[in-house]
Coordinates of N, CA, C and O in Angstrom, one line a residue:
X1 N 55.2 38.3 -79.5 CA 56.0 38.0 -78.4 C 57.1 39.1 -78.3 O 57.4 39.6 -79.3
X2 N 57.7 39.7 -76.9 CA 58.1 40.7 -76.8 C 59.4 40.1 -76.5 O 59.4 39.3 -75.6
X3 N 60.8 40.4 -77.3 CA 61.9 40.2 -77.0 C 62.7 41.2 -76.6 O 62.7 42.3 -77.1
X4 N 63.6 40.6 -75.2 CA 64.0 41.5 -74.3 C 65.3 41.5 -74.4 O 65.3 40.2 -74.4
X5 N 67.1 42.0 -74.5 CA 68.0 41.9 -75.0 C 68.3 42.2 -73.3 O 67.6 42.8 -72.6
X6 N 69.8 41.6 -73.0 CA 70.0 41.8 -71.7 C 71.6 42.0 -72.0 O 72.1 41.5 -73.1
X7 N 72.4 42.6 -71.1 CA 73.6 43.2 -71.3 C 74.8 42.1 -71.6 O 74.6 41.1 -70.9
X8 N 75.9 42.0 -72.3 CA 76.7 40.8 -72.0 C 77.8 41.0 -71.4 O 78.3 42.0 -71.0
X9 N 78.2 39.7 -71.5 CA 79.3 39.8 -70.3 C 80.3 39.3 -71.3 O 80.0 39.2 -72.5
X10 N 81.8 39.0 -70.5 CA 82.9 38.6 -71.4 C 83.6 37.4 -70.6 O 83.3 37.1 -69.5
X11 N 84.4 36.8 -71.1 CA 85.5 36.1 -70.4 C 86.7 36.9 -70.0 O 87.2 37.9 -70.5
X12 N 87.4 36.2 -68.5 CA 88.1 37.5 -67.8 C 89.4 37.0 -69.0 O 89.4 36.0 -69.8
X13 N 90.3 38.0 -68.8 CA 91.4 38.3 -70.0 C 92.3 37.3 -69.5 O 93.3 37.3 -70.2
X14 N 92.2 36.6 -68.5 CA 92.6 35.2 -68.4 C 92.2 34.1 -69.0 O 93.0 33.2 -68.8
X15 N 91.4 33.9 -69.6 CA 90.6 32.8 -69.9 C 90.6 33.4 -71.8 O 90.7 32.5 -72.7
X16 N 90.5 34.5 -72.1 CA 90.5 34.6 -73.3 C 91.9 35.2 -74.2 O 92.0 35.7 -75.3
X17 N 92.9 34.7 -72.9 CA 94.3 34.7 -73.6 C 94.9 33.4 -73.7 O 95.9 33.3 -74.4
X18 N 94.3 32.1 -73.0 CA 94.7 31.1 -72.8 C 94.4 30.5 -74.0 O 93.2 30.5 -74.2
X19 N 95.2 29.9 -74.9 CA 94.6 28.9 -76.2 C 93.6 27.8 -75.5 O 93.5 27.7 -74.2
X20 N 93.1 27.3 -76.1 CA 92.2 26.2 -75.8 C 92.5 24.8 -76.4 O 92.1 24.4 -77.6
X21 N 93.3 24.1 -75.5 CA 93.8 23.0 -76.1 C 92.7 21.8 -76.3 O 93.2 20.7 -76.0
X22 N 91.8 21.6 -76.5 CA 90.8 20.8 -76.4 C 90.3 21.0 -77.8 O 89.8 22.1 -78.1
X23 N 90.3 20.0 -78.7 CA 89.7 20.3 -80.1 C 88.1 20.0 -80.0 O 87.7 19.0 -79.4
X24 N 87.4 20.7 -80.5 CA 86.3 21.1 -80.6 C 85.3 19.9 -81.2 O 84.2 19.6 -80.9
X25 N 86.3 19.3 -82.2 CA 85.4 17.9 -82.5 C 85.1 16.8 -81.5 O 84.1 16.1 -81.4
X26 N 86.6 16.9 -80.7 CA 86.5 16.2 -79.6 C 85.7 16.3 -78.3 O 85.2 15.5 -77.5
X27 N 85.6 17.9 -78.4 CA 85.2 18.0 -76.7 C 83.3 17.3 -76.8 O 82.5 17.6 -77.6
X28 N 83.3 16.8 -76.0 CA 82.2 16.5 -75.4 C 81.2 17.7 -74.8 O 81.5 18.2 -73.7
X29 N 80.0 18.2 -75.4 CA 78.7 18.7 -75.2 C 77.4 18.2 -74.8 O 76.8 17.2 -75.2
X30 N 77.1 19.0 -73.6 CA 75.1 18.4 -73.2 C 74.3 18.6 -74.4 O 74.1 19.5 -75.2
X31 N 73.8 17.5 -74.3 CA 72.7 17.3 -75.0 C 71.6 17.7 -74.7 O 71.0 16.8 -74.1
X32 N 70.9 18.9 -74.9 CA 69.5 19.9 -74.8 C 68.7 18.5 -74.4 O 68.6 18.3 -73.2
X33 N 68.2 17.7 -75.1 CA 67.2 17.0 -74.6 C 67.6 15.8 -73.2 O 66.9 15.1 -72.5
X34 N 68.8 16.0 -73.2 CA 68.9 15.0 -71.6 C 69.3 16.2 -70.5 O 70.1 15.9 -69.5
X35 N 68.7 17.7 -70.7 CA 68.5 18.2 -69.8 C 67.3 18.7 -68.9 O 66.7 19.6 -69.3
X36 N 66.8 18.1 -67.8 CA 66.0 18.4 -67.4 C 65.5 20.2 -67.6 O 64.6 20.5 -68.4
X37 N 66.0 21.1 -66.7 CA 65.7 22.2 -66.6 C 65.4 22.9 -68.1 O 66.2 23.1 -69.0
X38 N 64.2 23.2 -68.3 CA 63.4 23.9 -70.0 C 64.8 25.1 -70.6 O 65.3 25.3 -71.7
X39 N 65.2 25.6 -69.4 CA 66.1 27.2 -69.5 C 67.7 26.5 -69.9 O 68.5 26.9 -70.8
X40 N 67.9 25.4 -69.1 CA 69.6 25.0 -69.5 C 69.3 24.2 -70.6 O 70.0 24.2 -71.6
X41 N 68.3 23.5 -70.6 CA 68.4 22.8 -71.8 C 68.3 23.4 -73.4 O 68.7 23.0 -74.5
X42 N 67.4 24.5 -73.0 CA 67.8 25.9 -74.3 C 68.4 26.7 -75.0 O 68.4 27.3 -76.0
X43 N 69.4 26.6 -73.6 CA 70.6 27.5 -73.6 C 71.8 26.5 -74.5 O 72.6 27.0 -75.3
X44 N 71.5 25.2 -74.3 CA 72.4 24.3 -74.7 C 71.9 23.9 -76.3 O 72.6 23.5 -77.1
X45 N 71.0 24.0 -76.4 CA 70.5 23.8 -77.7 C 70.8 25.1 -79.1 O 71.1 25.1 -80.3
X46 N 70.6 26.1 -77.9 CA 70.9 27.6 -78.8 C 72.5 27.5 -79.1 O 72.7 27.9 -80.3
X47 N 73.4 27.2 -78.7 CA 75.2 27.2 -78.4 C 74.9 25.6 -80.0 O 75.3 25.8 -81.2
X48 N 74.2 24.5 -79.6 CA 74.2 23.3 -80.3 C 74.2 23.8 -81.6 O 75.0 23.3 -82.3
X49 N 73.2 24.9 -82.2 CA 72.7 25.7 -83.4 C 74.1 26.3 -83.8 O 74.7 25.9 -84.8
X50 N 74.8 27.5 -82.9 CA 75.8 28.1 -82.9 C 77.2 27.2 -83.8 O 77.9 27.5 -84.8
X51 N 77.3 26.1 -82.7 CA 78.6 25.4 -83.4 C 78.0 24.3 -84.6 O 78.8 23.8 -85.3
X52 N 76.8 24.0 -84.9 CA 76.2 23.5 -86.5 C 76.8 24.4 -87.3 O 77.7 24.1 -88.0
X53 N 76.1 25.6 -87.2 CA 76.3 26.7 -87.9 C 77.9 26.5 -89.1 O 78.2 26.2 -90.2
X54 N 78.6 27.2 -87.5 CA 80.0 27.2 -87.9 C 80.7 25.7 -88.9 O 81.3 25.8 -90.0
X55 N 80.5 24.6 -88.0 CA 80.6 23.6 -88.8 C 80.5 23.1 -89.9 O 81.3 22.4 -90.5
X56 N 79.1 23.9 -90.6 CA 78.8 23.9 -91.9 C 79.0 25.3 -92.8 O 78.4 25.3 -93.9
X57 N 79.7 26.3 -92.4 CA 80.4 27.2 -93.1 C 82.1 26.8 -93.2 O 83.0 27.4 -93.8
X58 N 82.3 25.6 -92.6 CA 83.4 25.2 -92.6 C 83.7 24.4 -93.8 O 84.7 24.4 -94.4
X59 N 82.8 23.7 -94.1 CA 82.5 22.3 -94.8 C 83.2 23.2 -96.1 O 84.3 23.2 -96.6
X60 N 82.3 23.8 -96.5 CA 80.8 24.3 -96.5 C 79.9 23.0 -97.0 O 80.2 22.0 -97.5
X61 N 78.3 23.6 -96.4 CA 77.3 22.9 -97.2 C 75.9 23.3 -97.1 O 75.2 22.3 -96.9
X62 N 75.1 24.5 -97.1 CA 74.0 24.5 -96.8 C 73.1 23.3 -96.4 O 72.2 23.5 -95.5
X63 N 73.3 22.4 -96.9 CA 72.0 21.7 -96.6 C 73.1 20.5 -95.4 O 72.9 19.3 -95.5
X64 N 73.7 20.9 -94.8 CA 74.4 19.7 -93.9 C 73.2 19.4 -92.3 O 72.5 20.3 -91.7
X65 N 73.3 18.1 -92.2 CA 72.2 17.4 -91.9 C 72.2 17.6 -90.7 O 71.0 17.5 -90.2
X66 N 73.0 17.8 -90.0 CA 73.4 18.6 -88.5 C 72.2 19.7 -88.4 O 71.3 19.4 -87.6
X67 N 72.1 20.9 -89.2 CA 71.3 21.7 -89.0 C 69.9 21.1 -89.0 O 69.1 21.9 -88.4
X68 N 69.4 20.1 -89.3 CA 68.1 19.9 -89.3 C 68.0 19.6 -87.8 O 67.2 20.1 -87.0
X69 N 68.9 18.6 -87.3 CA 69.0 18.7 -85.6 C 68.7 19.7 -84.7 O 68.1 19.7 -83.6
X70 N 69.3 20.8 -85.5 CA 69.3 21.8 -84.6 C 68.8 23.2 -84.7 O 68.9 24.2 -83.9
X71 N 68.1 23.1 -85.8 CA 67.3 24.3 -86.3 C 65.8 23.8 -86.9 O 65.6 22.6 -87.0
X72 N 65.0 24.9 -87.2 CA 63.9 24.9 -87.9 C 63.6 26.2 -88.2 O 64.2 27.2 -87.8
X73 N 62.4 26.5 -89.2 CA 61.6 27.8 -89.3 C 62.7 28.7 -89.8 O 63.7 28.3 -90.5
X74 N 62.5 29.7 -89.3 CA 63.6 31.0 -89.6 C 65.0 30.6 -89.5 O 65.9 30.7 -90.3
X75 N 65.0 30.2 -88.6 CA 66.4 30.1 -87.5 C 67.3 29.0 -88.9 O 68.3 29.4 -89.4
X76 N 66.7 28.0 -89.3 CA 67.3 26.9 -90.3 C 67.8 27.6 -91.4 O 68.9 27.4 -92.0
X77 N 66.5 28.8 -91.9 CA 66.4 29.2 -93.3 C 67.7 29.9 -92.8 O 68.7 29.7 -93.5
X78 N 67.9 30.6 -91.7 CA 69.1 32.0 -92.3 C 70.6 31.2 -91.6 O 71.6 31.9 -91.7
X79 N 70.7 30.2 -91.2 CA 71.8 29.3 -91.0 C 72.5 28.8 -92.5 O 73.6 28.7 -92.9
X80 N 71.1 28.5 -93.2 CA 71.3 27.8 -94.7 C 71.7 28.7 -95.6 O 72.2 28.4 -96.7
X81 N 71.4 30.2 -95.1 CA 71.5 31.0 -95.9 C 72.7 31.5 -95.8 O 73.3 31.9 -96.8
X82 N 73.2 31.6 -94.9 CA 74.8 32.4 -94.4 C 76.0 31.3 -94.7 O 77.1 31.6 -95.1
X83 N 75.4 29.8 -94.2 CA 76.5 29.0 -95.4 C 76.1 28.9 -96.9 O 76.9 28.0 -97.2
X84 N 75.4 29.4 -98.2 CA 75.0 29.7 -99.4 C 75.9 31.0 -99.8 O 76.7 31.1 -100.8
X85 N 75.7 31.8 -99.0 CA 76.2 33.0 -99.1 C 77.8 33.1 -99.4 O 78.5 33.6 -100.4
X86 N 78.1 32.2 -97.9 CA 79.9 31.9 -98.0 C 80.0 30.8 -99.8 O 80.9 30.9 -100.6
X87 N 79.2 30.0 -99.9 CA 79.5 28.7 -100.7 C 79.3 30.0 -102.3 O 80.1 29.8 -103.1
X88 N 78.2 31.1 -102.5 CA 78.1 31.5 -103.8 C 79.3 32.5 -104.0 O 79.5 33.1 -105.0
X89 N 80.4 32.8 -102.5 CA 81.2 33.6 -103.0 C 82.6 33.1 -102.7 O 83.4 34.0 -102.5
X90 N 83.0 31.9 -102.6 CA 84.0 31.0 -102.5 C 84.7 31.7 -101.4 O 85.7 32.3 -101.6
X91 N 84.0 31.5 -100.1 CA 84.7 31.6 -98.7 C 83.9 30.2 -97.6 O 82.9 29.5 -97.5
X92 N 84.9 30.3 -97.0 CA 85.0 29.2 -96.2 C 84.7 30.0 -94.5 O 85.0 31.1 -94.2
X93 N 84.1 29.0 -93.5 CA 84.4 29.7 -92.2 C 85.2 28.5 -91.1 O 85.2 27.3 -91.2
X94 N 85.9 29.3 -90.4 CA 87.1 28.9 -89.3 C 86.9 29.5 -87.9 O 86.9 30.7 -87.5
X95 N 86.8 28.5 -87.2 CA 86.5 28.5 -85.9 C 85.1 28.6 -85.6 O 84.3 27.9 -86.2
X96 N 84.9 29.7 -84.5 CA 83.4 30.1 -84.2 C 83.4 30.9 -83.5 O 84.4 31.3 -83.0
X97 N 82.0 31.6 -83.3 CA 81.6 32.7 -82.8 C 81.5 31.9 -81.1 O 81.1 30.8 -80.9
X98 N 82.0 32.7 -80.4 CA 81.5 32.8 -79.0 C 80.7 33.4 -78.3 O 80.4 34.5 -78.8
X99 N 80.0 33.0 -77.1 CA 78.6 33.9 -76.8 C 78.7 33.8 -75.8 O 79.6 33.1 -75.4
X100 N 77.8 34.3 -74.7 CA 77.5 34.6 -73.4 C 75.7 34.5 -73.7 O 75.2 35.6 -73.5
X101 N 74.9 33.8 -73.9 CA 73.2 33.4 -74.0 C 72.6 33.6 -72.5 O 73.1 33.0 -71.5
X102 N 71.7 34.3 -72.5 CA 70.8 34.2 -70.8 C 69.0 34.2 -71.6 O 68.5 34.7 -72.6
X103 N 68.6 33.7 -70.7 CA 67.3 33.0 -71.0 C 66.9 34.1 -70.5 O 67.5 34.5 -69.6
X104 N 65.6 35.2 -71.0 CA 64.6 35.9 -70.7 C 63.7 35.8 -70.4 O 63.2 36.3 -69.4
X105 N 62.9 34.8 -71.4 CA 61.2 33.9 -70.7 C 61.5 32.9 -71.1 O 62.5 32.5 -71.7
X106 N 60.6 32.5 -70.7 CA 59.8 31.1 -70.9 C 58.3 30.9 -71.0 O 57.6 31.7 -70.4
X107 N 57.5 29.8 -71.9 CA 56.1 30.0 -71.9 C 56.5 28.1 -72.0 O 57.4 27.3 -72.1
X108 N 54.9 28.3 -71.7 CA 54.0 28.4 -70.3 C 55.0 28.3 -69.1 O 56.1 27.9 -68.9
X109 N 53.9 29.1 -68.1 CA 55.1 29.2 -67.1 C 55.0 27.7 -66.5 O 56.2 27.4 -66.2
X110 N 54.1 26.6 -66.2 CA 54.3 25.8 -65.9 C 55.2 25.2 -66.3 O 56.3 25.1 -65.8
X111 N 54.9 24.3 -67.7 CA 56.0 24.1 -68.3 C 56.6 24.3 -69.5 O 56.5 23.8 -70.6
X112 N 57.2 25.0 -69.4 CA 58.1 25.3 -70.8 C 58.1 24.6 -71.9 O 58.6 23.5 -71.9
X113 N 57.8 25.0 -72.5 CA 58.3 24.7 -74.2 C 59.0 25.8 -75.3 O 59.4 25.6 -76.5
X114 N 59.1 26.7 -74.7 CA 59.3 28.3 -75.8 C 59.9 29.1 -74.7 O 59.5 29.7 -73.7
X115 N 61.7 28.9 -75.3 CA 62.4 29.8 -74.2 C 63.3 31.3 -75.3 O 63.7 31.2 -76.4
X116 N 63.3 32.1 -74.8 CA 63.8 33.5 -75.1 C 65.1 33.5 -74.8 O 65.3 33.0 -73.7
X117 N 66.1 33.9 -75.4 CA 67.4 33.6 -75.2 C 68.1 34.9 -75.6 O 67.9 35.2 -76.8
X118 N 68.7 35.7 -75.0 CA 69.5 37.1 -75.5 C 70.9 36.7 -75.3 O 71.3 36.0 -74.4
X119 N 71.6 37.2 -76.4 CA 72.7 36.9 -76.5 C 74.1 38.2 -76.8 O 73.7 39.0 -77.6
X120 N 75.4 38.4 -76.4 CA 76.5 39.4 -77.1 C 77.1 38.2 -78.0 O 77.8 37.5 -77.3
X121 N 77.1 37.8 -79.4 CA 77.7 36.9 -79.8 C 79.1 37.6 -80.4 O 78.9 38.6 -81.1
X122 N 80.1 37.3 -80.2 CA 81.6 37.7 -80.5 C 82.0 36.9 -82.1 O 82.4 35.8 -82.0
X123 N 81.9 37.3 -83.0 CA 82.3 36.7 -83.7 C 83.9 36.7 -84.2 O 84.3 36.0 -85.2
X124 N 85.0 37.6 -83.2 CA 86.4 37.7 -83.9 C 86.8 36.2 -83.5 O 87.9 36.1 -84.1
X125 N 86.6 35.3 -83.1 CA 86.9 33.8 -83.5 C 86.6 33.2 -84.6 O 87.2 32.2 -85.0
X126 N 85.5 33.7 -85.2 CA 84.9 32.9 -86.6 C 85.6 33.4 -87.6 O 85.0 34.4 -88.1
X127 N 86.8 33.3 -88.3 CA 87.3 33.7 -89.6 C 85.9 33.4 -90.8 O 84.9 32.6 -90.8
X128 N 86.5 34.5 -91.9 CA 85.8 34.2 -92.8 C 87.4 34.1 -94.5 O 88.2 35.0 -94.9
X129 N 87.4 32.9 -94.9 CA 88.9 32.6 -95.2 C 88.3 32.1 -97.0 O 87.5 31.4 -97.5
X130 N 89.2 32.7 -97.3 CA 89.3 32.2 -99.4 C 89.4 30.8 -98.9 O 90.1 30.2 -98.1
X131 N 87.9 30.5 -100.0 CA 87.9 28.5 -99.7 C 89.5 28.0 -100.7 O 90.3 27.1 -100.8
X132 N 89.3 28.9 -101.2 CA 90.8 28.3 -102.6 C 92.2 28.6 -101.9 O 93.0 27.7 -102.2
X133 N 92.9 29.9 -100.9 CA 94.3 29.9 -100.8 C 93.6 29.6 -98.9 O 94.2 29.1 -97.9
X134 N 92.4 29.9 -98.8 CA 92.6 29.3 -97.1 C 93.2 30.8 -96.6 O 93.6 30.8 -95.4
X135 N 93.2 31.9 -97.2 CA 94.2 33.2 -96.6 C 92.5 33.9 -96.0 O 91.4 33.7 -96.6
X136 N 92.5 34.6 -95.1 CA 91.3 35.7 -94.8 C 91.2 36.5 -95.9 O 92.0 36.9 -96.7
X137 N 89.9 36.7 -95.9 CA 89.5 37.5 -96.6 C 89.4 38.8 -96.4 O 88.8 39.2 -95.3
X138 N 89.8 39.6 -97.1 CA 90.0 41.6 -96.5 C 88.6 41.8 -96.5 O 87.7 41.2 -97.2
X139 N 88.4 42.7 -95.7 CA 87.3 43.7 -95.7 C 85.9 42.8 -95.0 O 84.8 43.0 -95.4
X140 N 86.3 41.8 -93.9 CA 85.5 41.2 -93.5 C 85.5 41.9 -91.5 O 86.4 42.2 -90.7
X141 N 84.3 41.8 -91.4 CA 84.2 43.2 -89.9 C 84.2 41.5 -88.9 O 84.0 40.4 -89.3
X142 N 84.5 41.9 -87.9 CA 84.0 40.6 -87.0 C 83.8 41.7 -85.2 O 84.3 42.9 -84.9
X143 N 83.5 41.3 -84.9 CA 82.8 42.3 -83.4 C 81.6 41.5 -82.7 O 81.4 40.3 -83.0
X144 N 81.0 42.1 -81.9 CA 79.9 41.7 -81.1 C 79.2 42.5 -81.5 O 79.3 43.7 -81.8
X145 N 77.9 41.2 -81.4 CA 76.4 41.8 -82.2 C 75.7 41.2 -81.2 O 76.0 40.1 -80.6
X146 N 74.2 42.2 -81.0 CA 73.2 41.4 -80.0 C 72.4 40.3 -80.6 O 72.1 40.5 -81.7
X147 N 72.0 39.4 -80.3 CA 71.0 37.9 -80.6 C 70.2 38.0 -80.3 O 70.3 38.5 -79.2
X148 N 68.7 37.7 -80.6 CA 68.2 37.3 -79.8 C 67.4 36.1 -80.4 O 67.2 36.3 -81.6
X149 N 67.0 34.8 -80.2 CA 66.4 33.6 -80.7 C 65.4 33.2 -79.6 O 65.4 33.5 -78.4
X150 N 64.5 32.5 -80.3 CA 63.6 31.7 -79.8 C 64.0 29.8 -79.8 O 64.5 29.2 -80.7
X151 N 63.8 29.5 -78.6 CA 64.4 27.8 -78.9 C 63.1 27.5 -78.3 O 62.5 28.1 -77.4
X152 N 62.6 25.9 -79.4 CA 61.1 25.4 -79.0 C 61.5 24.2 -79.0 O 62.4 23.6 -79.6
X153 N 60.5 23.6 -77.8 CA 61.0 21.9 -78.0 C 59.5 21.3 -78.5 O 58.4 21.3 -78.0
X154 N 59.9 21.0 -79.8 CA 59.0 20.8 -80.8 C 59.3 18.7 -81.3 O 60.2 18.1 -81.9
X155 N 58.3 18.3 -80.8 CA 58.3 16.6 -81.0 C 59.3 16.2 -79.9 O 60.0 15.3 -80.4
X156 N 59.6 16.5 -78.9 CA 60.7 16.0 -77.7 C 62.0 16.4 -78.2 O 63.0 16.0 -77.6
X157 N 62.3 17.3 -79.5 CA 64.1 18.0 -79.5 C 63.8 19.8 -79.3 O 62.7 20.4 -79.4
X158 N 64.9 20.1 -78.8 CA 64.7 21.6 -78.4 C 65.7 22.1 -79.7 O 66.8 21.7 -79.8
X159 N 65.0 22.9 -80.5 CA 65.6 23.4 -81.6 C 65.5 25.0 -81.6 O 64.7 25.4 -80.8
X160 N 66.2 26.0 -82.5 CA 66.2 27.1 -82.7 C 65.5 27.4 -83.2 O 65.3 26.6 -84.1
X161 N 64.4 28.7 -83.3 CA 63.4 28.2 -84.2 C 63.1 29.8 -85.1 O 62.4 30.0 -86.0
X162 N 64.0 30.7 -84.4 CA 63.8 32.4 -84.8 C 65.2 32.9 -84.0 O 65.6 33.0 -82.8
X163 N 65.7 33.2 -85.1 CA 66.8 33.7 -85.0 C 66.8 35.4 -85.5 O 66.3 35.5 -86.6
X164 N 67.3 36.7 -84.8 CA 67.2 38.1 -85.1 C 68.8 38.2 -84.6 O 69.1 38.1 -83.5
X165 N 69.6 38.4 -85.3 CA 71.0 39.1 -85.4 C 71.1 40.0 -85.7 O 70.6 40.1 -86.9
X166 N 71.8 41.5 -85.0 CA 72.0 42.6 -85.3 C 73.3 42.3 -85.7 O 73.8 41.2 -85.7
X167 N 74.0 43.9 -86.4 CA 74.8 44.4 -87.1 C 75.9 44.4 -85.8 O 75.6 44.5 -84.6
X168 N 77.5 44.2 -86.3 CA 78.5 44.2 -85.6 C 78.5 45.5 -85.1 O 78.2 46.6 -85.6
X169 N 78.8 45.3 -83.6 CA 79.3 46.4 -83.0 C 77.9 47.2 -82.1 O 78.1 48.3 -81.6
X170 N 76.4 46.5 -82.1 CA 75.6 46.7 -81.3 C 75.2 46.0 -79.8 O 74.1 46.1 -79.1
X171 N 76.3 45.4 -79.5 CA 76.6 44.6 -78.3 C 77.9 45.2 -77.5 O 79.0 44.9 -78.0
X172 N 77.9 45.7 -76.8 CA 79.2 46.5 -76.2 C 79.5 45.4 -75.4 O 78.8 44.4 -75.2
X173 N 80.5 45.5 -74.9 CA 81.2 45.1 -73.1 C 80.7 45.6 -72.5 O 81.0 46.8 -72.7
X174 N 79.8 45.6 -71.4 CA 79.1 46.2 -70.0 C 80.6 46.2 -69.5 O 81.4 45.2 -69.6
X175 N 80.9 47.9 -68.7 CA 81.9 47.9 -67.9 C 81.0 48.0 -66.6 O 80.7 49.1 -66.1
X176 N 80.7 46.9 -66.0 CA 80.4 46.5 -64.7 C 81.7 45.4 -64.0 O 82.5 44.7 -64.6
X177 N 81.6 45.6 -62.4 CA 82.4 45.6 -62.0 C 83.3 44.0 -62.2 O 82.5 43.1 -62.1
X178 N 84.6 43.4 -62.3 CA 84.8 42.0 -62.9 C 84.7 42.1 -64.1 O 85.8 41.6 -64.5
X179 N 83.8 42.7 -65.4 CA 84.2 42.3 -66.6 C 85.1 43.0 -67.2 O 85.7 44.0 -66.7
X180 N 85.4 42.7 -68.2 CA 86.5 43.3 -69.1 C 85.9 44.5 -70.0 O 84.8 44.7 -70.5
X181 N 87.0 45.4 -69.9 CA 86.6 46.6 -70.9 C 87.0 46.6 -72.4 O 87.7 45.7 -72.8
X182 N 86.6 47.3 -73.1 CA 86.9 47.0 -74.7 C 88.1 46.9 -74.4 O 88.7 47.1 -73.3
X183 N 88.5 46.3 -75.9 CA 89.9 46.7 -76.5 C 90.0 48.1 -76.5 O 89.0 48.8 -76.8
X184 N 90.9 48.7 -76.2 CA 92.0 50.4 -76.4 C 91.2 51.3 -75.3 O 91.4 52.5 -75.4
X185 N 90.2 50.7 -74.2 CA 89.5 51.7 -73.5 C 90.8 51.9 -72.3 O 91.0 53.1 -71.9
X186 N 91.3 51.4 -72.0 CA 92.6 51.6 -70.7 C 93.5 50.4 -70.6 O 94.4 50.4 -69.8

């Protein structure tokens, strides 16, 4: 299967200067499976994976039951593995990564089951914090990296199912016209 990476966008410097008074446990999310359309309801499923993720680097707990909701195959193993990772070196995670996701295919074209999802995921919202003083941890990079995943709706749930994350700093800001330019470019 050929994965195609598409450019990302940002939030305008209005919207990513504003705090976000809405707590996260609170706010209410679509549910991938009470969306009709194969492409929104993937899109919602891939972001569902995203905030598990974070959720369970928070806890920590590799094996938190959330992820089985929302992952499988690859995509589970390297979720389980990135909270192991934080849990075998006594760090904790805070907040989350934000993303900008656009659907590239879909198979069959009739009806969908297997959607392609490219992503710029921003991780400078996801702290990575000493689970013991709760202080950041030095020498931890945070930036935008490109995504790309597969989401399958496998037994009637749409799960992540292949997950490919590049290295920080292979996702730029497209300076097209409306979006935002790096930090320090003008």
């Amino acid at each position: 299967m050929l994965l195609t990476l598409s450019a990302c966008s940002s939030e305008s410097p209005e919207q990513e200067s504003a705090p976000d008074s809405t707590d996260d446990a609170t706010r209410s999310y679509p549910v991938p499976e009470e969306i009709l359309d194969p492409a929104d309801a993937a899109v919602a499923a891939y972001e569902r994976y995203w905030r598990t993720v974070a959720e369970a680097t928070a806890i920590p707990d590799p094996e938190y039951p959330q992820l089985l909701d929302a992952a499988a195959g690859q995509a589970l193993e390297w979720g389980q593995s990135l909270v192991q990772g934080g849990v075998d070196r006594g760090q904790i995670g805070s907040g989350s990564p934000s993303h900008d996701a656009v659907v590239t295919d879909l198979y069959p074209d009739d009806e969908p089951t297997e959607v392609v999802i490219a992503d710029c995921i921003d991780s400078t919202g996801w702290l990575v914090l000493d689970a013991d003083s709760g202080e950041p941890v030095s020498g931890e990079e945070y930036g935008t990296s490109k995504v790309s995943a597969l989401v399958e709706r496998i037994e009637g749930r749409w799960l992540v199912t292949e997950l490919v994350k590049q290295g920080i700093g292979t996702c730029l800001l497209a300076a097209e016209p409306g979006s935002r330019s790096p930090p320090g470019s003008g």
